[in-house]
PDB file of C-alpha atoms in Angstrom:
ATOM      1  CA  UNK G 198       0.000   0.000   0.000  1.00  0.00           C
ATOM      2  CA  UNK G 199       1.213   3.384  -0.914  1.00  0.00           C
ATOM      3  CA  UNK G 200       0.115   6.863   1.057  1.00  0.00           C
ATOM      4  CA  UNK G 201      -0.073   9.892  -1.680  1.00  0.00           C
ATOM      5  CA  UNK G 202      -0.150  12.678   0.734  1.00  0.00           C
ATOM      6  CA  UNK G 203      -2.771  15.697   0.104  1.00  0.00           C
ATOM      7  CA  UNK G 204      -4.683  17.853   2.688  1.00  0.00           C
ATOM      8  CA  UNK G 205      -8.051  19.415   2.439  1.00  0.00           C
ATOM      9  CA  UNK G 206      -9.535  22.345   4.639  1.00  0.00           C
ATOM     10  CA  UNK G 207     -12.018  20.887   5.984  1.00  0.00           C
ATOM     11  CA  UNK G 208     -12.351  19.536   9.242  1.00  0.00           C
ATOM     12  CA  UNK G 209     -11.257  16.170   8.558  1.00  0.00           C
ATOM     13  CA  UNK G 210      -7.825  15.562   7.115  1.00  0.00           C
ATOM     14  CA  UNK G 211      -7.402  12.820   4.401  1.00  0.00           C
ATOM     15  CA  UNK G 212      -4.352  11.450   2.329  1.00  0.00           C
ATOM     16  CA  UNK G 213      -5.357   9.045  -0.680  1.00  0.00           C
ATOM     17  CA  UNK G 214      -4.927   5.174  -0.031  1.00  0.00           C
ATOM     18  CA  UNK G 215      -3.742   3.823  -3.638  1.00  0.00           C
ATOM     19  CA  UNK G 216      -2.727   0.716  -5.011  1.00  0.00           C
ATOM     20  CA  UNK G 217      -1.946  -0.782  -8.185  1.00  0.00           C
ATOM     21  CA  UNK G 218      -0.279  -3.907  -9.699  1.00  0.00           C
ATOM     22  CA  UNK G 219      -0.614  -2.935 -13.408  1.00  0.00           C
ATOM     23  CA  UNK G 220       2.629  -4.203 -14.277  1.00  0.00           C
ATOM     24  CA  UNK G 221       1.428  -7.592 -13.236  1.00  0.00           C
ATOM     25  CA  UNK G 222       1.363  -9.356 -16.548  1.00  0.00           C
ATOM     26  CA  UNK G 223      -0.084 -13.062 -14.971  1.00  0.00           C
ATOM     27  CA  UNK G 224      -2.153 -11.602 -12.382  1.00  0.00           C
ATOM     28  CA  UNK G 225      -5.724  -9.774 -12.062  1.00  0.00           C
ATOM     29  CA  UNK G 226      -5.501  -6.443 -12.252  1.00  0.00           C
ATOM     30  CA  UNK G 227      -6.388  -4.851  -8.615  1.00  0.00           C
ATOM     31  CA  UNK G 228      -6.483  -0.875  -9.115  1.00  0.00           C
ATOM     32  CA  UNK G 229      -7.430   1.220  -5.428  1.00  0.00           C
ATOM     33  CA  UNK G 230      -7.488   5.108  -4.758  1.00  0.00           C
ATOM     34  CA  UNK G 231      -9.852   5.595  -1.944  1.00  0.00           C
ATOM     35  CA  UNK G 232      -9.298   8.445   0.797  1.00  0.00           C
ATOM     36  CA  UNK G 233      -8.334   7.982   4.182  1.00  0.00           C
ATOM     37  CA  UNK G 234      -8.957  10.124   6.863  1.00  0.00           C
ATOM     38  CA  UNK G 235      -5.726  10.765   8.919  1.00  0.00           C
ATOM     39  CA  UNK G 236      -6.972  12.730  12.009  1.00  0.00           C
ATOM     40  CA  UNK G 237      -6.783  10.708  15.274  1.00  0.00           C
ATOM     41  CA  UNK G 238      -9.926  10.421  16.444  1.00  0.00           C
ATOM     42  CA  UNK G 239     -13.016   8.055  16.286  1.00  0.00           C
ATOM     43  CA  UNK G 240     -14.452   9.686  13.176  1.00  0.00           C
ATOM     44  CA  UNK G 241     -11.709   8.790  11.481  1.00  0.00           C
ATOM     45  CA  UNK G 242     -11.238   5.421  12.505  1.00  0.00           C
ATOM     46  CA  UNK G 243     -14.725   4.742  11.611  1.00  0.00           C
ATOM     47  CA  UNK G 244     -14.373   6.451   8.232  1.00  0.00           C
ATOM     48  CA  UNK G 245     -11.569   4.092   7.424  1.00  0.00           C
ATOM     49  CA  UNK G 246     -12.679   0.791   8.733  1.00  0.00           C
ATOM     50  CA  UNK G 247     -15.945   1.198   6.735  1.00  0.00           C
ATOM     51  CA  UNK G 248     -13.624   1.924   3.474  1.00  0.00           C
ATOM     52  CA  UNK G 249     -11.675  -0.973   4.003  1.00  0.00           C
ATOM     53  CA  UNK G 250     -14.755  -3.062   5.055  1.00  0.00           C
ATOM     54  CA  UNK G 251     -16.318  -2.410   1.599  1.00  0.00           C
ATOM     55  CA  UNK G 252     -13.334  -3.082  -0.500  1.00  0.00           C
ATOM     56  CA  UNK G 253     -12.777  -6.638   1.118  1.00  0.00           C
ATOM     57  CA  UNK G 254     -16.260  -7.412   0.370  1.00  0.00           C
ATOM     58  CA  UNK G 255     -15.672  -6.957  -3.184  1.00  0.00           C
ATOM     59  CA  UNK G 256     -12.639  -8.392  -3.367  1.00  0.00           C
ATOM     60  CA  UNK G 257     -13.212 -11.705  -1.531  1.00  0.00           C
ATOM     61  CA  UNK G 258     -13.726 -14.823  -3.419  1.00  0.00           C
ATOM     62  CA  UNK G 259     -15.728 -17.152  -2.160  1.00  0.00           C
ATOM     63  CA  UNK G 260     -17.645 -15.104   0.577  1.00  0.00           C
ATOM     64  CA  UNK G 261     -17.306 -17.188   3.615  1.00  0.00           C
ATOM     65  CA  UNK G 262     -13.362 -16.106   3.407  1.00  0.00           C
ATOM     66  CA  UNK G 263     -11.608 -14.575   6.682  1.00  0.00           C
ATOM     67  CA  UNK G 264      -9.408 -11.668   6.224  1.00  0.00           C
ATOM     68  CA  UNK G 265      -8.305  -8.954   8.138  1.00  0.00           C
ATOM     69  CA  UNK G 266      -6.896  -6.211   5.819  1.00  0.00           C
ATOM     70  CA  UNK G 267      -7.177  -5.176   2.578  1.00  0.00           C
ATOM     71  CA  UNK G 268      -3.223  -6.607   1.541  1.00  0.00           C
ATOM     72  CA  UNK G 269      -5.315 -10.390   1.975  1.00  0.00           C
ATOM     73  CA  UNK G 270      -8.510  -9.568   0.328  1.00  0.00           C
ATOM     74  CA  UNK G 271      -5.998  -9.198  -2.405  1.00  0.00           C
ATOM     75  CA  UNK G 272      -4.395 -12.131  -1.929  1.00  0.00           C
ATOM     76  CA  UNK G 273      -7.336 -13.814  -1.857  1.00  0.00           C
ATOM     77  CA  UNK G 274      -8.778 -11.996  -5.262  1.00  0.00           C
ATOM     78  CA  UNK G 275      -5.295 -13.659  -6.851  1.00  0.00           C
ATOM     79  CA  UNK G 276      -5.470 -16.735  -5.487  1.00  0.00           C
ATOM     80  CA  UNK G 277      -8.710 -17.689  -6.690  1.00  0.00           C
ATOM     81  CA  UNK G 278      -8.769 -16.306 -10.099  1.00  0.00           C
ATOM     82  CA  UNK G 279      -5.405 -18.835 -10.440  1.00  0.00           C
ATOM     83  CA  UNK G 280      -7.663 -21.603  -8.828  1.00  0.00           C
ATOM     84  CA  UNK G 281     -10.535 -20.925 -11.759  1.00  0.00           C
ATOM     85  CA  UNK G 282      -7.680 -20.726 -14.309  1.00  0.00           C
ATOM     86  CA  UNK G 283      -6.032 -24.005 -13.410  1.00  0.00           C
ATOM     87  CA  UNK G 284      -9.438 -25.633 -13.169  1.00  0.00           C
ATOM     88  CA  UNK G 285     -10.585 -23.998 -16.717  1.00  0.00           C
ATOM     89  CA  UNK G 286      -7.261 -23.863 -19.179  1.00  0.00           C
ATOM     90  CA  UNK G 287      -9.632 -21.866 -22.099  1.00  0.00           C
ATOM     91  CA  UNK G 288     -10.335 -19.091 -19.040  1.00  0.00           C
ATOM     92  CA  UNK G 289      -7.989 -16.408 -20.238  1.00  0.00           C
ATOM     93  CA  UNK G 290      -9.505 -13.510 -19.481  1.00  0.00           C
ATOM     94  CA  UNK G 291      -8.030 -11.364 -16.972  1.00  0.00           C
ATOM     95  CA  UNK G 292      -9.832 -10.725 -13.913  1.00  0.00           C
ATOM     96  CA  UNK G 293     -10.095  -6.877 -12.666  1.00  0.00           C
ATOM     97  CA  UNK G 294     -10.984  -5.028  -9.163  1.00  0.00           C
ATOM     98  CA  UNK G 295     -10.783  -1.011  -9.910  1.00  0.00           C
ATOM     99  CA  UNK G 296     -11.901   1.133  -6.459  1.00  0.00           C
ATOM    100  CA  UNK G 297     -11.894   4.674  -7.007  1.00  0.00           C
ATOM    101  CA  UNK G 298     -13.392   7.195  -3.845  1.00  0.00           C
ATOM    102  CA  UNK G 299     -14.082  10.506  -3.521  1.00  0.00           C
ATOM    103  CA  UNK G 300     -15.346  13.142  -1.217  1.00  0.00           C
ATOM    104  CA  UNK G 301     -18.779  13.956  -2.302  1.00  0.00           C
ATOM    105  CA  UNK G 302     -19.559  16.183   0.499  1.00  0.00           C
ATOM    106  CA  UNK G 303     -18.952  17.639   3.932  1.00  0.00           C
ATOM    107  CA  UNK G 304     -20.155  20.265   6.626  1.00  0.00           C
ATOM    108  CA  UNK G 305     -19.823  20.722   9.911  1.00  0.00           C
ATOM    109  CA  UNK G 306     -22.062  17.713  10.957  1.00  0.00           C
ATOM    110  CA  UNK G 307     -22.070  15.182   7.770  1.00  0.00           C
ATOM    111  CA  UNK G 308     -19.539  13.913   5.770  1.00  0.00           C
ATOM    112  CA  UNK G 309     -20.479  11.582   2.452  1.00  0.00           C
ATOM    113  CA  UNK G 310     -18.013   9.840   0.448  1.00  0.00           C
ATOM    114  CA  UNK G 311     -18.470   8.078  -2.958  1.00  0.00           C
ATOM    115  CA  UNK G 312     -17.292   4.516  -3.869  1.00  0.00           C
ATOM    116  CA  UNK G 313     -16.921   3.718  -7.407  1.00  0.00           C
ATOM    117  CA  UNK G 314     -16.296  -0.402  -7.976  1.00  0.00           C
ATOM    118  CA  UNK G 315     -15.940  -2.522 -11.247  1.00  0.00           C
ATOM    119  CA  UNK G 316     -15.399  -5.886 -11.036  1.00  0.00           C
ATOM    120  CA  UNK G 317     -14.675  -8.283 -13.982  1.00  0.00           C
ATOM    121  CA  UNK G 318     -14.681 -11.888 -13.071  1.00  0.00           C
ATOM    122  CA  UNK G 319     -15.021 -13.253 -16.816  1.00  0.00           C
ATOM    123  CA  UNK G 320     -18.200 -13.162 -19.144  1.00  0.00           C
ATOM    124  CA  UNK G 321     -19.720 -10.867 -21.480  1.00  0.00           C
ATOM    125  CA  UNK G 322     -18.960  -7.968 -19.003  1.00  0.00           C
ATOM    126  CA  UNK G 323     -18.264  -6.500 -15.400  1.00  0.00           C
ATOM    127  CA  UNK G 324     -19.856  -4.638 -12.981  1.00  0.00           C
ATOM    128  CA  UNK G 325     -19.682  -1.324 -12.202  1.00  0.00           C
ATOM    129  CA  UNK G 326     -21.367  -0.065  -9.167  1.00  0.00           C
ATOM    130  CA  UNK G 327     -21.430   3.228  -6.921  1.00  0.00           C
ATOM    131  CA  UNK G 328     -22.112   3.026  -3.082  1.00  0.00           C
ATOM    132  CA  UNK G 329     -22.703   6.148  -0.782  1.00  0.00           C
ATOM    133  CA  UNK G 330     -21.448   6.096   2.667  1.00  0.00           C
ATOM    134  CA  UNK G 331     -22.748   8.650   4.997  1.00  0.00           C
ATOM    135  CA  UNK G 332     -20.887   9.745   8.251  1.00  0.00           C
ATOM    136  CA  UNK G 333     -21.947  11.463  11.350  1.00  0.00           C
ATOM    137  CA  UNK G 334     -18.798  13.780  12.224  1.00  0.00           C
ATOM    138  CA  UNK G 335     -20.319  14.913  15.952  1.00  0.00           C
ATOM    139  CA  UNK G 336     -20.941  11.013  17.353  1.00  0.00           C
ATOM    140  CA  UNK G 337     -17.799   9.244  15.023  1.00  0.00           C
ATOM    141  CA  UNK G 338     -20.442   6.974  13.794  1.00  0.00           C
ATOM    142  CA  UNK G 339     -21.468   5.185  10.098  1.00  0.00           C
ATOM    143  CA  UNK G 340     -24.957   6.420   9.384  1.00  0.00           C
ATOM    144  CA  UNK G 341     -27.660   4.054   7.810  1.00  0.00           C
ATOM    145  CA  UNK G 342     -30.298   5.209   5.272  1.00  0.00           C
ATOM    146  CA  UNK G 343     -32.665   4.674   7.988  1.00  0.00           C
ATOM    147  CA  UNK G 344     -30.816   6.702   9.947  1.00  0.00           C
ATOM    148  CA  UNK G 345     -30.905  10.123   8.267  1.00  0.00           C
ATOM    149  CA  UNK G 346     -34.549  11.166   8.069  1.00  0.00           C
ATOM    150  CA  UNK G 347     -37.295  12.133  11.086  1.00  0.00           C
ATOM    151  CA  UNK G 348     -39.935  10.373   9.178  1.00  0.00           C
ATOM    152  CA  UNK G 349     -39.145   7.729   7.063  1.00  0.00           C
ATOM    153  CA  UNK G 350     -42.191   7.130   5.562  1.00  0.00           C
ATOM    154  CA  UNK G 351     -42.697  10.928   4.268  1.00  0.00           C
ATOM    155  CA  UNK G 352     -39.105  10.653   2.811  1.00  0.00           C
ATOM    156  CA  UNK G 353     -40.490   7.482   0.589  1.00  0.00           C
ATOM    157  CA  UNK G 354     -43.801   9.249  -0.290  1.00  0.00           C
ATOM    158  CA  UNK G 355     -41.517  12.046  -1.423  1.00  0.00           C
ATOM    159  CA  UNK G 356     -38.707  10.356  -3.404  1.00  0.00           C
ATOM    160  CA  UNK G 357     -41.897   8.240  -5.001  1.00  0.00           C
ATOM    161  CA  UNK G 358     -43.314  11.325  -5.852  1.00  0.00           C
ATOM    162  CA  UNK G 359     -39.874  13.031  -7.675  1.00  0.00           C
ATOM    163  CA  UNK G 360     -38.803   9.530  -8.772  1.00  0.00           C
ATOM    164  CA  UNK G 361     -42.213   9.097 -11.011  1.00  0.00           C
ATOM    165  CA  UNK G 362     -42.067  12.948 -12.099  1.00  0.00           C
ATOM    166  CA  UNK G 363     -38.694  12.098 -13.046  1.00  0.00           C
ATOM    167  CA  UNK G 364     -39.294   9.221 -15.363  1.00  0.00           C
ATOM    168  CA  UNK G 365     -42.510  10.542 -16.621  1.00  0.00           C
ATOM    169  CA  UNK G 366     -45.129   7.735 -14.628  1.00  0.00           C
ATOM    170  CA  UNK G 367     -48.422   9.387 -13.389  1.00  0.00           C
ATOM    171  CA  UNK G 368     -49.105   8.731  -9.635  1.00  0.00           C
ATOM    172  CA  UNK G 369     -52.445   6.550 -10.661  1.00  0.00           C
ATOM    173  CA  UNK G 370     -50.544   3.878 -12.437  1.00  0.00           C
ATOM    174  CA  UNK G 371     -48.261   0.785 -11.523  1.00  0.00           C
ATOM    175  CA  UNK G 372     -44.148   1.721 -11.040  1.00  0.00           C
ATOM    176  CA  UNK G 373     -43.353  -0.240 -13.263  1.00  0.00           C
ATOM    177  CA  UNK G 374     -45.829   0.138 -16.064  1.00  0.00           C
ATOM    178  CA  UNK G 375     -42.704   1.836 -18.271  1.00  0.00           C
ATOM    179  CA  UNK G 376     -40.100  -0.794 -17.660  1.00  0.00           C
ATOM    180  CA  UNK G 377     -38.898  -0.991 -14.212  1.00  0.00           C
ATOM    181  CA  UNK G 378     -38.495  -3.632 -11.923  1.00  0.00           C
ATOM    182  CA  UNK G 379     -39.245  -2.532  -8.575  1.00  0.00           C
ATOM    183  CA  UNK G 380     -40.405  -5.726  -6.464  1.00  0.00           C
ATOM    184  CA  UNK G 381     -44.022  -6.096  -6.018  1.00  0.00           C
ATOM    185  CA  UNK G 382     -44.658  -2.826  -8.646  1.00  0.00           C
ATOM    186  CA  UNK G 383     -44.499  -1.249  -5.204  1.00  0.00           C
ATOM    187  CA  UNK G 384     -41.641   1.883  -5.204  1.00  0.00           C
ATOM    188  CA  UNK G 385     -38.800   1.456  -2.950  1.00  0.00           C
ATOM    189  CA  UNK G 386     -35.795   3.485  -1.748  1.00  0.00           C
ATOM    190  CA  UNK G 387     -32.576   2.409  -3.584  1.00  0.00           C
ATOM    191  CA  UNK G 388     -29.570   0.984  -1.296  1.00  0.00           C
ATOM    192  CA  UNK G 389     -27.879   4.193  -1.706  1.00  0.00           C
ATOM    193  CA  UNK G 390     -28.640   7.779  -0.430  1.00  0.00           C
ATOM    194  CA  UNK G 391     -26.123  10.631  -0.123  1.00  0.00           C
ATOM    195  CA  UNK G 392     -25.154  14.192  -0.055  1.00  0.00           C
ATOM    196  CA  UNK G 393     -24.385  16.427  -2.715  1.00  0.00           C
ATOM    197  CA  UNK G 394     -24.302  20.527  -2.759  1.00  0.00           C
ATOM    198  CA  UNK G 395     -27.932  20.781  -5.295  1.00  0.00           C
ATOM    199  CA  UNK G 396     -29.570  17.911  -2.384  1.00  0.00           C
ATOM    200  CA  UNK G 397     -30.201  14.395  -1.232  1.00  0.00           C
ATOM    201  CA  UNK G 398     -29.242  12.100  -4.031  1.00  0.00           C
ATOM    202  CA  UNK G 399     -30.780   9.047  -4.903  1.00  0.00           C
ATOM    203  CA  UNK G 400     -29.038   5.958  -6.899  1.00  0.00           C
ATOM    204  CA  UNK G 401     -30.301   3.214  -8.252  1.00  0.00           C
ATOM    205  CA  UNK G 402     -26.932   0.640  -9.412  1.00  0.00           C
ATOM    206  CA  UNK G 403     -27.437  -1.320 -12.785  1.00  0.00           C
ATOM    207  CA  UNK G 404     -30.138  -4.217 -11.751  1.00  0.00           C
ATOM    208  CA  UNK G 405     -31.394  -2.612  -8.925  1.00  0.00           C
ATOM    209  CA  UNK G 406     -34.805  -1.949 -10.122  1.00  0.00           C
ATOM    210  CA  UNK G 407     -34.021  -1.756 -14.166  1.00  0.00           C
ATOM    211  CA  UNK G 408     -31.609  -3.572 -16.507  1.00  0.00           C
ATOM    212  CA  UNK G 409     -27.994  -3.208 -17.186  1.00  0.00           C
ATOM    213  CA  UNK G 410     -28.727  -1.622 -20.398  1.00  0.00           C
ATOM    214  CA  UNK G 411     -30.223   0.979 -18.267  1.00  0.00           C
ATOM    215  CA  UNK G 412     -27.167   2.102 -16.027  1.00  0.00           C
ATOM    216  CA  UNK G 413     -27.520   3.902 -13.066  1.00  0.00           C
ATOM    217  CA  UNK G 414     -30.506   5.815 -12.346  1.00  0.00           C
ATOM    218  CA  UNK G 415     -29.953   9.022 -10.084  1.00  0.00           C
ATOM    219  CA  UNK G 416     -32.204  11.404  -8.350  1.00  0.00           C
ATOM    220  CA  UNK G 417     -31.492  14.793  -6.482  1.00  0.00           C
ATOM    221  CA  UNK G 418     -34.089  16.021  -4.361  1.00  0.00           C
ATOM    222  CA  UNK G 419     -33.266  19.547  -3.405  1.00  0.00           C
ATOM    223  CA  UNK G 420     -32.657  20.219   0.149  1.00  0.00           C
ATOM    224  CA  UNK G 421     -35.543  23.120   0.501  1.00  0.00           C
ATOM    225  CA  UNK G 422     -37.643  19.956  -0.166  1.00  0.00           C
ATOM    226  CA  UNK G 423     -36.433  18.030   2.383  1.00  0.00           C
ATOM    227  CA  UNK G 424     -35.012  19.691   5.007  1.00  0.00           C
ATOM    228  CA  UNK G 425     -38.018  19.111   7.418  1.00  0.00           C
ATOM    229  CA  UNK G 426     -37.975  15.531   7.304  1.00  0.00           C
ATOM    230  CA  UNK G 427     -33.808  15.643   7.661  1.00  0.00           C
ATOM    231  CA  UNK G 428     -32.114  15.137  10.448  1.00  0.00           C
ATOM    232  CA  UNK G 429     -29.316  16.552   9.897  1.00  0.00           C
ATOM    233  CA  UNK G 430     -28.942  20.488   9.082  1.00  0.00           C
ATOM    234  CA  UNK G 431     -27.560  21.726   5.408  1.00  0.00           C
TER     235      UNK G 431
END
């Protein structure tokens, strides 16, 4: 693992946590640039064992795999795509695990940052995915979707509402009368909800409730919206 040093101004400090074996030739490529936070204190330790937490999950291979660090989910990336290429001699294709992070956005009380995966295991094509993970600077805790609004349920009625404006479906008619694939025709949040400057962002990764033709599907709901179902000030 390599440290590339840089400093914001904001409250929390971060450097950038980067790795990269390109010049493996007859090895999957493994490609990581995700922040992490440098400031001693519980916020930060949180912020960086829920980083690291992610990027093991994608990397390990099979699931029910133990590991303690990032340096093994690695290892264990490697040593199964050998396993699947000794057990396959026409498998050729080279596997790939790309993690690039961001800051999306930070105040005084939340701080969101962006995860940006793609993961090619053979076939006719990876997966790219985004995930949004939401931090509470004052308690040094991980916030959960459920976690972030006074009333849930008016949150839902509302994203319904800007989701179906959005994609052009009238409020009288089934979800997913114009293609979707929401479970049960019956709206639902997606997995991931952040912050941006314009509002509260909604995404929607490639299968979540439409195809992988589709892509992503994103919506902002501005925070003069939301802000009295929010907990947490803009």
């Amino acid at each position: 693992m390599i440290l590339v040093s840089c400093q914001n101004k904001k409250l929390i400090s971060f450097d950038m946590l980067s790795f990269s074996n390109e010049k493996d030739i007859d090895a999957p490529l493994v490609i990581i640039n995700v922040p992490k936070a440098t400031n001693d204190n519980k916020v930060s330790k949180v912020i960086n064992n829920t980083i690291e937490e992610r990027i093991i999950a994608l990397l390990i291979f099979p699931e029910d795999v133990k590991v303690n660090n990032i340096n093994e989910a690695i290892k264990s990336f490697k040593t199964e795509f050998y396993d699947v290429k000794e057990k396959f001699e026409d498998h050729s294709a080279r596997w790939e695990a790309k993690v690039n992070g961001e800051i999306l956005f930070e105040n005084n009380t939340i701080l969101t940052i962006v995860l940006k995966s793609y993961v090619y295991t053979g076939g006719a094509h990876g997966y790219e995915s985004t995930s949004f993970l939401n931090f509470d600077k004052e308690k040094g805790k991980y916030i959960t979707n459920e976690e972030l609004f006074i009333d849930n349920d008016a949150f839902l009625e509302l994203a319904n509402i800007k989701f179906r404006k959005q994609e052009k479906i009238p409020l009288d008619v089934p979800i997913n009368d114009t293609g979707f694939m929401f479970e049960e025709e019956k709206f639902t949040l997606p997995k991931n909800i952040g912050f941006t400057k314009k509002g509260v962002k909604l995404l929607y990764n490639a299968y979540e409730v439409a195809s992988y033709a589709d892509g992503q599907i994103e919506v902002v709901i501005p925070y003069a919206e939301v802000k009295e179902i929010l907990k947490y000030k803009m």
